[in-house]
Structure formats: C-alpha cells, structure tokens
XYZ file of C-alpha atoms in Angstrom:
644
model
C -92.195 105.973 -156.670
C -95.152 103.622 -156.699
C -98.575 104.955 -155.717
C -101.286 102.849 -154.159
C -104.705 103.163 -155.749
C -106.187 106.601 -155.034
C -108.960 106.671 -152.495
C -111.023 109.256 -154.437
C -110.953 110.902 -157.822
C -112.989 113.404 -159.785
C -113.081 115.054 -163.187
C -112.056 118.635 -163.664
C -112.655 119.715 -167.227
C -110.576 117.262 -169.313
C -107.976 116.537 -166.602
C -108.394 113.866 -163.942
C -107.305 114.919 -160.440
C -106.697 112.508 -157.611
C -105.984 112.511 -153.940
C -103.736 109.986 -152.265
C -103.504 109.074 -148.597
C -101.344 106.217 -147.458
C -97.847 104.769 -147.207
C -95.170 106.798 -148.924
C -91.373 106.883 -149.157
C -89.499 110.157 -149.289
C -85.710 110.296 -149.556
C -85.573 106.602 -148.478
C -87.681 107.434 -145.401
C -90.923 105.528 -145.018
C -93.982 107.279 -143.645
C -97.508 108.518 -144.380
C -98.427 111.028 -147.100
C -101.531 112.898 -148.217
C -101.379 114.870 -151.457
C -103.221 115.880 -154.603
C -101.927 114.877 -157.995
C -102.840 114.349 -161.619
C -101.631 111.982 -164.282
C -99.970 112.963 -167.530
C -99.475 109.845 -169.609
C -97.817 107.575 -167.025
C -96.239 110.323 -164.896
C -97.454 111.464 -161.496
C -97.735 115.250 -161.374
C -98.047 116.753 -157.908
C -100.685 119.446 -157.952
C -102.141 120.991 -154.812
C -101.412 120.411 -151.151
C -98.741 117.970 -149.988
C -98.142 116.460 -146.539
C -95.611 113.824 -145.497
C -95.058 112.572 -141.969
C -92.759 109.992 -140.467
C -92.456 109.037 -136.871
C -91.103 105.956 -135.156
C -92.836 105.923 -131.783
C -92.547 102.221 -131.024
C -90.326 102.799 -128.021
C -90.376 106.442 -126.967
C -89.707 105.539 -123.327
C -86.288 103.899 -123.604
C -84.770 105.464 -126.715
C -84.967 108.527 -128.932
C -87.096 108.456 -132.065
C -86.845 110.526 -135.272
C -89.765 112.624 -136.472
C -90.184 114.256 -139.906
C -93.001 116.393 -141.258
C -93.019 118.163 -144.636
C -95.901 120.298 -145.899
C -96.454 122.697 -148.803
C -98.103 123.312 -152.149
C -97.393 122.172 -155.722
C -98.475 123.707 -159.000
C -97.893 121.423 -161.965
C -95.181 119.394 -160.180
C -93.332 122.518 -159.040
C -93.200 123.558 -155.366
C -94.913 126.883 -154.964
C -95.633 129.140 -152.008
C -94.804 128.442 -148.386
C -93.160 125.172 -147.339
C -92.500 123.906 -143.839
C -90.045 121.253 -142.718
C -89.958 119.773 -139.233
C -87.271 117.287 -138.166
C -87.002 116.123 -134.591
C -85.374 113.537 -132.396
C -87.455 112.903 -129.280
C -87.653 110.670 -126.248
C -90.406 110.671 -123.640
C -89.592 111.507 -120.054
C -90.661 109.205 -117.258
C -93.767 111.214 -116.330
C -96.693 109.607 -118.148
C -100.022 111.294 -117.421
C -103.348 109.470 -117.837
C -106.270 111.672 -118.816
C -109.446 109.699 -119.281
C -108.597 106.944 -121.679
C -105.522 108.695 -123.027
C -101.902 108.608 -121.953
C -99.991 111.863 -122.437
C -96.224 111.909 -122.837
C -93.913 114.867 -122.424
C -91.004 114.822 -124.827
C -87.328 115.657 -124.522
C -85.074 116.223 -127.529
C -84.257 118.657 -130.314
C -86.432 120.061 -133.090
C -85.196 121.462 -136.387
C -87.734 123.579 -138.241
C -87.319 125.272 -141.605
C -89.817 127.440 -143.424
C -89.968 129.792 -146.376
C -91.404 130.284 -149.828
C -90.397 128.510 -153.011
C -90.838 130.028 -156.445
C -89.707 128.465 -159.721
C -87.801 125.767 -157.786
C -85.794 128.387 -155.849
C -86.098 129.901 -152.376
C -87.851 133.256 -152.374
C -88.103 135.903 -149.666
C -87.535 135.196 -145.998
C -86.180 131.752 -145.008
C -85.484 130.557 -141.488
C -83.766 127.506 -140.049
C -84.296 127.070 -136.292
C -83.137 124.455 -133.774
C -84.900 124.254 -130.426
C -84.211 122.224 -127.338
C -87.336 120.537 -125.959
C -87.560 119.535 -122.310
C -90.616 118.102 -120.562
C -92.761 118.996 -123.548
C -91.728 122.667 -123.482
C -89.237 124.781 -125.420
C -86.220 124.937 -123.127
C -83.897 126.952 -125.373
C -83.427 128.139 -128.941
C -80.067 126.717 -129.938
C -79.735 128.119 -133.442
C -81.476 130.585 -135.791
C -80.569 131.192 -139.422
C -82.150 134.082 -141.328
C -81.710 134.650 -145.085
C -83.555 136.814 -147.585
C -83.660 135.425 -151.145
C -84.499 136.891 -154.520
C -84.988 134.127 -157.092
C -82.677 131.814 -155.133
C -79.952 134.404 -154.576
C -79.269 135.575 -150.994
C -79.341 139.368 -150.862
C -77.884 142.170 -148.714
C -76.981 140.321 -145.540
C -77.761 137.323 -143.380
C -77.475 136.498 -139.715
C -76.836 133.297 -137.795
C -77.473 133.167 -134.070
C -76.789 130.745 -131.253
C -76.337 130.995 -127.510
C -72.587 131.334 -128.180
C -72.806 134.321 -130.484
C -74.274 136.082 -133.499
C -72.750 136.227 -136.980
C -73.685 138.992 -139.408
C -72.492 138.555 -142.981
C -72.687 140.971 -145.900
C -73.274 140.059 -149.528
C -72.865 141.675 -152.948
C -75.105 141.095 -155.936
C -75.474 137.432 -156.911
C -74.868 136.484 -153.267
C -71.091 137.025 -153.357
C -69.455 137.209 -149.919
C -68.022 140.632 -149.174
C -66.730 142.915 -146.431
C -66.366 141.963 -142.778
C -68.289 139.001 -141.397
C -68.309 139.642 -137.681
C -69.069 137.348 -134.777
C -70.430 138.980 -131.629
C -70.740 137.142 -128.326
C -73.089 137.974 -125.432
C -70.194 138.485 -123.010
C -67.883 140.623 -125.172
C -68.250 144.199 -126.440
C -65.774 143.774 -129.284
C -66.047 141.233 -132.056
C -64.545 137.855 -131.213
C -63.869 136.756 -134.778
C -63.877 138.448 -138.197
C -63.698 136.922 -141.671
C -62.764 139.611 -144.180
C -63.915 139.066 -147.767
C -63.227 141.064 -150.905
C -65.705 140.263 -153.665
C -65.833 136.590 -152.714
C -62.162 136.189 -151.804
C -61.485 135.477 -148.133
C -58.499 137.655 -147.295
C -57.979 136.800 -143.662
C -59.419 135.392 -140.457
C -58.883 137.400 -137.284
C -59.620 135.927 -133.864
C -59.406 137.300 -130.356
C -58.961 134.628 -127.682
C -58.435 135.422 -124.004
C -57.014 138.848 -124.822
C -54.651 137.561 -127.528
C -55.131 138.369 -131.216
C -54.501 135.918 -134.031
C -54.551 136.767 -137.743
C -54.363 134.115 -140.457
C -53.976 134.954 -144.151
C -56.119 132.786 -146.404
C -56.144 134.272 -149.930
C -54.239 137.546 -149.367
C -53.380 138.141 -153.035
C -55.622 138.283 -156.055
C -56.226 134.897 -157.571
C -55.353 134.424 -161.246
C -57.773 131.642 -162.161
C -60.352 131.899 -159.413
C -63.808 130.376 -159.715
C -67.004 130.994 -157.787
C -68.340 128.111 -155.724
C -70.975 127.760 -153.023
C -70.026 128.407 -149.438
C -70.777 124.871 -148.274
C -69.140 122.152 -146.190
C -66.462 121.624 -148.839
C -65.462 125.300 -148.814
C -65.372 125.323 -145.017
C -63.107 122.249 -145.118
C -60.808 124.117 -147.525
C -60.627 127.030 -145.079
C -59.914 124.603 -142.246
C -57.063 123.132 -144.263
C -55.566 126.521 -145.120
C -55.763 127.672 -141.504
C -53.927 124.589 -140.242
C -51.207 125.060 -142.847
C -50.731 128.748 -142.056
C -50.789 128.236 -138.304
C -51.222 125.304 -135.940
C -54.804 125.885 -134.814
C -55.214 122.572 -132.978
C -54.426 124.211 -129.637
C -56.969 127.004 -130.204
C -60.645 126.741 -129.247
C -63.016 125.787 -132.033
C -63.999 128.713 -134.236
C -67.574 129.718 -133.350
C -67.986 131.543 -136.658
C -66.881 128.480 -138.608
C -69.204 126.296 -136.533
C -72.196 128.565 -137.235
C -71.535 128.493 -140.974
C -71.062 124.728 -140.937
C -74.261 124.180 -138.953
C -76.194 126.420 -141.323
C -74.847 124.510 -144.340
C -75.804 121.220 -142.702
C -79.373 122.341 -141.937
C -79.937 123.584 -145.481
C -78.495 120.309 -146.772
C -81.053 118.330 -144.750
C -83.876 120.529 -146.050
C -82.645 120.294 -149.624
C -82.470 116.486 -149.540
C -86.152 116.334 -148.640
C -87.467 118.816 -151.220
C -85.176 117.590 -154.019
C -86.504 114.043 -153.571
C -89.926 115.404 -154.650
C -88.943 117.914 -157.319
C -86.205 119.823 -159.084
C -86.196 122.493 -156.383
C -82.877 123.401 -154.747
C -82.933 125.049 -151.316
C -79.414 126.209 -150.488
C -77.935 129.313 -148.818
C -76.409 130.184 -152.209
C -73.526 132.294 -150.853
C -70.770 132.518 -153.468
C -67.057 132.544 -152.643
C -63.880 132.483 -154.700
C -61.343 129.658 -154.741
C -58.519 128.803 -157.093
C -57.971 125.282 -158.385
C -54.565 123.856 -159.289
C -53.915 121.252 -161.934
C -51.627 118.752 -160.233
C -54.237 116.206 -159.176
C -52.828 113.430 -161.382
C -49.304 113.837 -160.012
C -50.640 113.819 -156.470
C -52.782 110.746 -157.136
C -49.747 108.619 -158.011
C -47.789 109.959 -155.057
C -50.546 109.400 -152.515
C -51.515 105.983 -153.879
C -48.044 104.645 -153.149
C -47.915 106.513 -149.853
C -51.295 105.202 -148.698
C -50.358 101.573 -149.296
C -47.139 101.854 -147.317
C -48.584 104.198 -144.717
C -51.512 101.893 -144.003
C -49.143 99.069 -143.112
C -46.967 101.389 -141.013
C -49.984 102.631 -139.030
C -51.114 99.048 -138.403
C -47.642 97.991 -137.265
C -47.266 101.120 -135.131
C -50.507 100.252 -133.365
C -49.318 96.688 -132.800
C -46.067 97.944 -131.314
C -47.837 100.489 -129.104
C -50.167 97.808 -127.766
C -47.479 95.142 -127.350
C -47.291 94.270 -123.661
C -43.958 92.578 -124.321
C -42.481 95.740 -125.826
C -43.917 97.921 -123.067
C -42.145 95.726 -120.522
C -38.931 95.579 -122.540
C -38.683 99.366 -122.883
C -38.501 99.692 -119.097
C -35.320 97.626 -118.931
C -33.744 97.876 -122.379
C -32.456 101.335 -123.330
C -32.065 100.476 -127.028
C -35.710 99.416 -127.239
C -36.792 102.568 -125.396
C -34.705 104.810 -127.679
C -36.032 103.216 -130.882
C -39.618 103.332 -129.659
C -39.178 106.982 -128.694
C -37.749 107.765 -132.152
C -40.667 105.968 -133.812
C -43.200 107.941 -131.754
C -41.351 111.159 -132.604
C -41.544 110.374 -136.324
C -45.205 109.429 -136.100
C -46.211 112.685 -134.421
C -43.717 115.064 -136.036
C -43.663 113.853 -139.644
C -46.121 111.064 -140.335
C -49.299 112.646 -138.949
C -48.930 115.886 -140.980
C -48.505 113.895 -144.179
C -51.485 111.697 -143.333
C -53.445 114.925 -142.895
C -52.467 115.875 -146.452
C -53.575 112.410 -147.540
C -56.990 112.969 -145.974
C -57.226 116.314 -147.795
C -56.386 114.535 -151.037
C -58.978 111.812 -150.416
C -61.599 114.504 -149.808
C -60.516 116.244 -153.027
C -59.392 119.400 -151.223
C -55.741 119.589 -152.260
C -56.714 120.893 -155.689
C -57.561 124.159 -153.916
C -54.200 124.446 -152.166
C -51.379 126.462 -153.785
C -48.321 124.310 -154.396
C -46.090 126.567 -152.300
C -48.442 126.067 -149.356
C -48.810 122.360 -150.040
C -45.248 121.477 -149.016
C -45.256 124.164 -146.328
C -47.903 122.040 -144.630
C -45.090 119.733 -143.587
C -42.245 120.264 -141.112
C -38.941 121.338 -142.605
C -36.994 118.534 -144.253
C -33.600 120.206 -143.901
C -32.701 117.895 -141.022
C -33.083 114.891 -143.351
C -29.922 115.909 -145.236
C -27.629 114.525 -142.546
C -27.917 112.004 -139.758
C -30.624 112.897 -137.264
C -30.298 113.143 -133.506
C -33.396 112.566 -131.388
C -33.310 113.149 -127.640
C -34.929 110.973 -125.002
C -34.981 110.670 -121.206
C -33.458 107.546 -119.687
C -33.144 107.201 -115.901
C -33.572 110.958 -115.446
C -30.753 111.623 -117.923
C -31.115 113.235 -121.336
C -29.627 111.006 -124.006
C -29.571 110.989 -127.805
C -30.154 108.397 -130.489
C -28.419 109.027 -133.798
C -30.268 107.951 -136.942
C -28.019 107.736 -139.976
C -29.152 109.368 -143.202
C -31.255 107.016 -145.315
C -31.794 108.727 -148.649
C -29.089 109.236 -151.227
C -31.029 112.064 -152.841
C -29.637 115.564 -152.622
C -32.227 117.665 -150.849
C -30.618 120.814 -152.187
C -31.492 119.769 -155.769
C -35.223 119.694 -155.086
C -36.843 121.979 -157.643
C -40.606 121.789 -156.991
C -43.053 121.327 -154.186
C -44.026 117.934 -155.616
C -40.378 116.824 -155.515
C -40.275 117.897 -151.900
C -43.406 115.934 -151.114
C -42.075 112.753 -152.701
C -38.703 113.049 -151.007
C -40.400 113.760 -147.697
C -42.751 110.775 -148.031
C -39.978 108.371 -149.063
C -37.758 109.398 -146.184
C -40.443 109.329 -143.477
C -41.855 105.980 -144.580
C -38.433 104.380 -144.957
C -37.321 105.636 -141.545
C -40.473 104.391 -139.824
C -40.248 101.046 -141.614
C -36.645 100.740 -140.436
C -37.513 101.533 -136.816
C -40.535 99.233 -136.815
C -38.491 96.394 -138.319
C -35.848 96.836 -135.624
C -38.459 96.760 -132.862
C -40.254 93.739 -134.300
C -36.918 91.911 -134.541
C -36.358 92.686 -130.869
C -39.823 91.395 -130.013
C -39.215 88.239 -132.048
C -35.878 87.750 -130.316
C -37.562 88.149 -126.942
C -40.331 85.800 -128.031
C -37.704 83.252 -129.099
C -35.916 83.552 -125.779
C -39.199 83.191 -123.918
C -40.193 80.213 -126.048
C -36.784 78.613 -125.547
C -37.129 79.149 -121.806
C -40.553 77.480 -121.782
C -39.358 74.622 -124.011
C -36.280 74.052 -121.851
C -38.513 73.805 -118.815
C -40.538 71.083 -120.562
C -37.299 69.458 -121.767
C -35.916 69.256 -118.237
C -39.216 67.825 -117.016
C -39.060 65.156 -119.744
C -35.413 64.380 -118.878
C -36.223 64.152 -115.177
C -39.105 61.790 -115.899
C -36.791 59.647 -118.062
C -34.204 59.479 -115.261
C -36.848 58.353 -112.792
C -38.115 55.715 -115.219
C -34.581 54.368 -115.794
C -33.875 54.209 -112.031
C -37.160 52.472 -111.205
C -36.947 50.119 -114.222
C -33.420 49.002 -113.253
C -34.805 47.518 -110.054
C -37.049 45.039 -111.878
C -35.179 44.452 -115.155
C -32.606 41.666 -115.771
C -28.932 42.648 -115.934
C -28.753 42.830 -119.728
C -31.817 45.058 -119.891
C -30.364 47.237 -117.107
C -27.310 47.925 -119.264
C -29.565 48.934 -122.147
C -31.529 51.299 -119.914
C -28.291 53.011 -118.894
C -27.380 53.403 -122.558
C -30.778 55.022 -123.196
C -30.051 57.564 -120.474
C -26.547 58.198 -121.801
C -27.991 58.834 -125.248
C -30.454 61.384 -123.826
C -27.704 63.191 -121.959
C -25.591 63.348 -125.105
C -28.527 64.944 -126.967
C -28.892 67.511 -124.174
C -25.212 68.370 -124.593
C -25.600 68.875 -128.340
C -28.640 71.085 -127.712
C -26.880 73.302 -125.185
C -24.081 74.082 -127.647
C -26.491 75.707 -130.120
C -26.992 79.508 -130.156
C -30.419 80.892 -129.199
C -32.322 80.807 -132.446
C -34.866 78.961 -134.524
C -32.662 75.861 -134.822
C -32.591 75.563 -131.055
C -36.383 75.905 -130.847
C -36.867 73.148 -133.444
C -34.420 70.834 -131.646
C -35.994 71.505 -128.223
C -39.442 70.534 -129.514
C -37.952 67.408 -131.117
C -36.091 66.381 -127.943
C -39.165 66.809 -125.742
C -41.048 64.366 -127.965
C -37.982 62.104 -128.128
C -37.485 61.962 -124.342
C -41.160 61.244 -123.788
C -40.867 58.327 -126.232
C -37.640 57.149 -124.539
C -39.489 57.245 -121.223
C -42.126 54.923 -122.672
C -39.416 52.684 -124.166
C -37.627 52.218 -120.820
C -40.889 51.127 -119.221
C -41.513 48.628 -122.040
C -38.005 47.198 -121.704
C -38.436 46.868 -117.931
C -41.666 44.854 -118.221
C -40.446 42.770 -121.178
C -39.858 39.658 -118.998
C -43.454 39.904 -117.790
C -44.682 40.249 -121.365
C -42.691 37.136 -122.390
C -44.169 35.219 -119.478
C -47.657 36.340 -120.522
C -47.055 35.035 -124.063
C -45.712 31.680 -122.827
C -48.720 31.227 -120.542
C -51.010 32.176 -123.427
C -49.508 29.394 -125.578
C -49.473 26.762 -122.773
C -52.297 24.218 -122.381
C -52.967 21.813 -119.520
C -53.344 18.250 -120.890
C -54.144 14.886 -119.307
C -51.337 12.350 -119.459
C -52.897 8.882 -119.397
C -49.539 7.204 -118.744
C -48.880 9.118 -115.537
C -52.503 9.839 -114.778
C -51.623 13.503 -114.216
C -52.351 16.882 -115.796
C -49.273 18.258 -117.540
C -48.558 21.692 -119.054
C -47.655 21.605 -122.734
C -46.423 24.510 -124.923
C -48.382 24.838 -128.157
C -47.015 26.259 -131.403
C -43.512 25.939 -130.041
C -41.721 27.230 -133.175
C -43.681 30.509 -133.019
C -42.911 31.036 -129.323
C -39.247 30.134 -129.762
C -38.925 32.525 -132.713
C -40.438 35.245 -130.526
C -38.189 34.551 -127.500
C -34.924 33.623 -129.170
C -34.890 35.854 -132.263
C -37.390 38.738 -132.181
C -36.959 39.935 -128.578
C -33.124 39.869 -128.759
C -33.366 41.719 -132.113
C -35.338 44.553 -130.540
C -33.074 44.709 -127.474
C -29.955 44.833 -129.634
C -31.587 47.429 -131.906
C -31.911 49.762 -128.922
C -28.239 49.198 -128.109
C -26.938 49.717 -131.626
C -29.318 52.123 -133.355
C -31.037 54.256 -130.736
C -32.074 57.556 -132.346
C -34.792 60.086 -131.695
C -36.384 59.428 -135.062
C -36.733 55.654 -134.365
C -37.890 55.620 -130.738
C -41.580 55.985 -131.512
C -41.360 53.207 -134.140
C -39.674 50.933 -131.574
C -42.448 51.561 -129.052
C -45.040 50.794 -131.700
C -43.120 47.625 -132.684
C -43.133 46.328 -129.091
C -46.885 46.833 -128.848
C -47.625 45.450 -132.315
C -45.556 42.305 -131.766
C -47.262 41.582 -128.452
C -50.714 42.030 -130.021
C -49.749 39.777 -132.967
C -48.421 37.028 -130.685
C -51.670 37.065 -128.721
C -53.644 36.791 -131.972
C -51.552 33.987 -133.579
C -52.463 31.669 -130.722
C -55.995 31.353 -132.086
C -55.160 31.330 -135.797
C -54.376 28.414 -138.137
C -50.574 28.567 -138.128
C -49.599 25.107 -139.432
C -48.098 26.521 -142.623
C -46.386 29.357 -140.720
C -44.811 26.878 -138.307
C -43.516 24.732 -141.172
C -42.020 27.773 -142.884
C -40.318 28.929 -139.676
C -38.128 25.842 -139.639
C -34.530 26.902 -140.097
C -35.298 30.674 -140.338
C -33.177 32.869 -138.040
C -33.508 36.284 -139.794
C -35.529 38.570 -137.490
C -36.711 40.870 -140.281
C -37.933 37.819 -142.273
C -39.779 36.451 -139.228
C -41.459 39.834 -138.588
C -42.703 39.686 -142.174
C -43.949 36.089 -141.722
C -45.774 37.118 -138.540
C -47.487 39.952 -140.429
C -45.681 42.699 -138.522
C -44.397 45.439 -140.839
C -41.133 47.165 -140.004
C -41.050 50.878 -140.857
C -38.457 52.293 -143.262
C -36.876 54.179 -140.346
C -36.236 50.876 -138.528
C -35.039 49.080 -141.663
C -32.659 51.941 -142.544
C -31.348 53.320 -139.221
C-alpha cells in the first residue's frame, strides 16, 4: 500500500505520528480514507482512528451503486475496540426533492451492517450482522440478524440467526464446538420445522417437517474414527448438501431454511473478514467447530475423474448439439429409430450421467475427500442392470415400445471388489453407451444431410441439363450441319453422364460427382454456344484480315485478304482440329480448357493482324500439324488437351 504525503504531522516524545486523508485502496476497492499512523523503519503502523469509505454515485438514478464504510481503532497496528462495517447496494428512486440549493435523493436497496469489538486480532463480546431492506430512504424490513457472543475469538454458549422466514437457535460446547439440537422455528408454526442434531461436533441427523410430512436424513450416525475439527463454513455446508443428496433425493424438497441461514451467516462474516484482514492480521469468523472425517483416496479419484472429465465434456457438448439440432427434432417425429435412440440418450443423460457429473463437481470442489467410500458409489444409481442387455421404454404413436441396448462391457460386475472399481466400471459403461448413441444419431444426421445435399445438387444438375438442352436446340437452328451433329453428340455425352450418376448409391461419391457434373454441364452449355457462333467468329476474322485496295488496272476498289497463310491455317487446320476434338475426346475434365482455347485463339488471331508476322508466315509454309501451329501462334495447349 502506497501512502500519499501526510497532510499534517507532529512529534510525540521520540515517535513521529501522522494523519492521512486521501485516496486509499482496501481489498482492491478504491475509496477515501482518514487514519492516524506512525512509521517504524519503512513500515506503516496504524495507530488511532481509522475510516474508509467507498461509494460510486455517478449514476444513482439508472443503476444500483455499491457503498462501503469501515471505521474503528488501531493500537500499534492491531485492531482494538469497537469496529463497524457498512456495505450497501443502493439506487435512487425517481422522487428527487430540491431544498434550497440541494437535491435530496431517497434510496432503495439493501444494507449490510456488522459491528462488534476486536481484541488481540479476534472478535470479542457481542457481534451482530444485520441486513436491512431500504425503500424510499426508510428501513422497510430487517431481512437478517446474526447474533454471536465471543470470548477471545471463540463463540460461546449459543447463537441465534433470524430472518422473516424463521429463527435458528444453536448450542455450543467449549471451544465453540457444535452440540445438541439446532432448531429452526418459523412464525407460522408452533413446532420446529427443522432440527440439526449434533453430538460434540458430529452432525448425527437432519430432521425436517414439510407440509405435515417428516423426513429424517442420517449424516454421520456413527462415531468417526479419524475425525478432525473444521470451521462450520461454506465448505462444510457444501459437504452436508452432498451427503443429504446421496442419502435421499432432496431436489424435490423446498430449500432448507436452516441451511440457508447458516450459509448466509457464513457469507456475511466472510465479507467482513475480507475487509479487516486486508488491513491487519485480524480474523473475524463465526468460529463454530464441527467434525468431519477425511478419506485418503484423492489420488485414485483424480486419475478417474481426469479421464472422465475429458470424455464427459465432449459428450455434453455433443448432447447439446443433438438436442438443438432442428434436423434431428424433425426426424424424430417421423423416424422411430431416431426417436428411440434419442429417448435412450436422454434417459442415460438424466439417469446415469448427471449423477456422475455431480460427483465430478464434488471432486472439483475438493469435497469427495469427506465422503465415505461406501456412500461414494451409493451416490449413483444401481449398476446391476448393466450386467445384461438393457431395455428402455418409450412412447411411439400412443404405444409403449422398447429399445434393447446390448451389453457393452466385458467386465464381470459381480467381481467388483471396491467402491472405486464400481465407479470406474460405472463411468466406462455410461460414457461408452452415450458415445455409441450419439455416434448413431450423428450418423443419421449426416445421412440425412447427405440426402438433403444430394437433393439440392440434383435440382441444380437438372437445371444445368435443361439449360444445356435448350442451348443445343437453339444452336442447331443457326449452326451448319457438321456442327449440328457435334452439338447432338455433346448432348448425348451429357445424358450418358447422367445415367452413370444415377447408378451410384447415395453417398459421398455421388455428392462429389454431382458437383462435378454441374460444373461440367455449365461448361458444355458454354461450349455449345461457342460452336454455334463459330461461323460468325470465322467471318469476323476474315473481315479483320481483309483490306480494301485500289486497283489501277480496273480503276476499282477491290478487297484483298492479308496474311493469307495465317488465316488459312486458322480456317483449314485449327478450327477443324477443335471441332474434331469435341467429337473424339469430349470429357468433363477438358470442357473448360476447350472453352478457354476457343476464346484464346480468337483473341490471338485478332492480335496477329497488327503484328509483324513475316517470319511466322514463312514458317507456316507446308505445316499441317494443328498442335505445332498453335505453338507457332503463341497459344499454349493445356496438358489435359494434349493428353485426353
């Protein structure tokens, strides 16, 4: 903690004493502080009064704001005498009153106050923790009161916790050890609603009365061999929660008011302790002592749960994906196998997987070390049914039906010797079964996705084929007879490819071929249009190479073809080569190259007209190899065209 320069100082005998007022940070909370202190070497020693205050009132109108105030006395860096803690969460109501030049706000929210004496870093005498509800600037209700009496940090005799729901009175032995009946009384009942019975720190049982019915749960009914005293804090209450759930399914029962009071009290003292311990070595805790027994199988459990967590995490993720899959939710309405498998998966998740995940959470919170091994595997449903094939019922069209799940594990359940063996066998079986069911359902989804994709691709394929047919029919009307025959061969080739496609089973190969054929037919469509307009393209080239010249002998203007050898090579060798190529080597993997070749050749012919081609024309003499002429023209044939 860094201190800003003190605003005043004075000498007192040989010791310098200072007073500080200014910004201060307490337990990572920034605020304002005013306190007295002295320096010993380079250490700050609190000595005298101390005040810290934090409030965030930037926007009280639209949102709640936290408030903290801590005040007390120090003697030589040790809290001494009465200390007060005030923690609130407030928001102003909409009624803002102007009085003179001051606006007054009335607050709504909750206020937690704690006060009591500290001696030798321990609570001493009467300590109270109170929560109040504030409404319109007034105390609306007292929600919680905790009253303890301490002697050198040890709670003595008894304590009481009160709320609007009830009052808990607890009795204590020397050293603050829980003992006898802790009884919860409610305003509306004459008899006690809940009783926790302790014997010298050991919680024997919890008895509850709910709507006229009585429930009794054994917690530590027999004497513990290696018990140890711990504080009754949130961890202990979590242990009791765990033991209750194992002994009896308490999820359907209302929340325990006695447990809630103890938990709230522990939480309030924890908040108070965080503040005072950030300033000193003082510890302000209820200090109630209870007995628990720890078991030394943490290492064995760690290995088991590590493997389980990795597999379980994936299963939970996949289960969520399946549950949220719109495709699967539609499929299960029409497909009984999908419905049955999904029902079996849900059954396993709720019946077997969730209880084991609860054990995992206990392990992660380091609670299982307090659970006897015989109770540890009792926390799970019986695994006897895993020995043979399982039958799980489901409703289909108002009829009860069964799905039979064959046995997965080869292990002999009757040979299980220990609770840990049971746990491992249980985990392996449940995870393997759920993985199997999830895999089956994902395969069904993938199959449905493939079928849907094939359906969509076939729609596009038929559109491409229809467009090709239209192009062939329209191109036939303008193309010469030879080109018409080629166009019909293009269509026949496409129909043959459709036939090959239809003979394939529905699978990935069919999807790949459908995508390929769509691209192929689109390229064939373009090719038919190029073939149809080829005569026009030839005419365009001839006109491009023809010049009008004056003939002095006839006194007329005559048309004369320039660069005749180039044009003749184009008309008599290259065009027939490309037409024949379509006839002889038409394939899906060459159609795009053919289209590109038509375009490239036309562009090159247009360009050669304006280039110096004397040498090219000389070299063309006597050459009738189309591939050689393409090379001489500077048009590169792809490997696919050269090696059909």
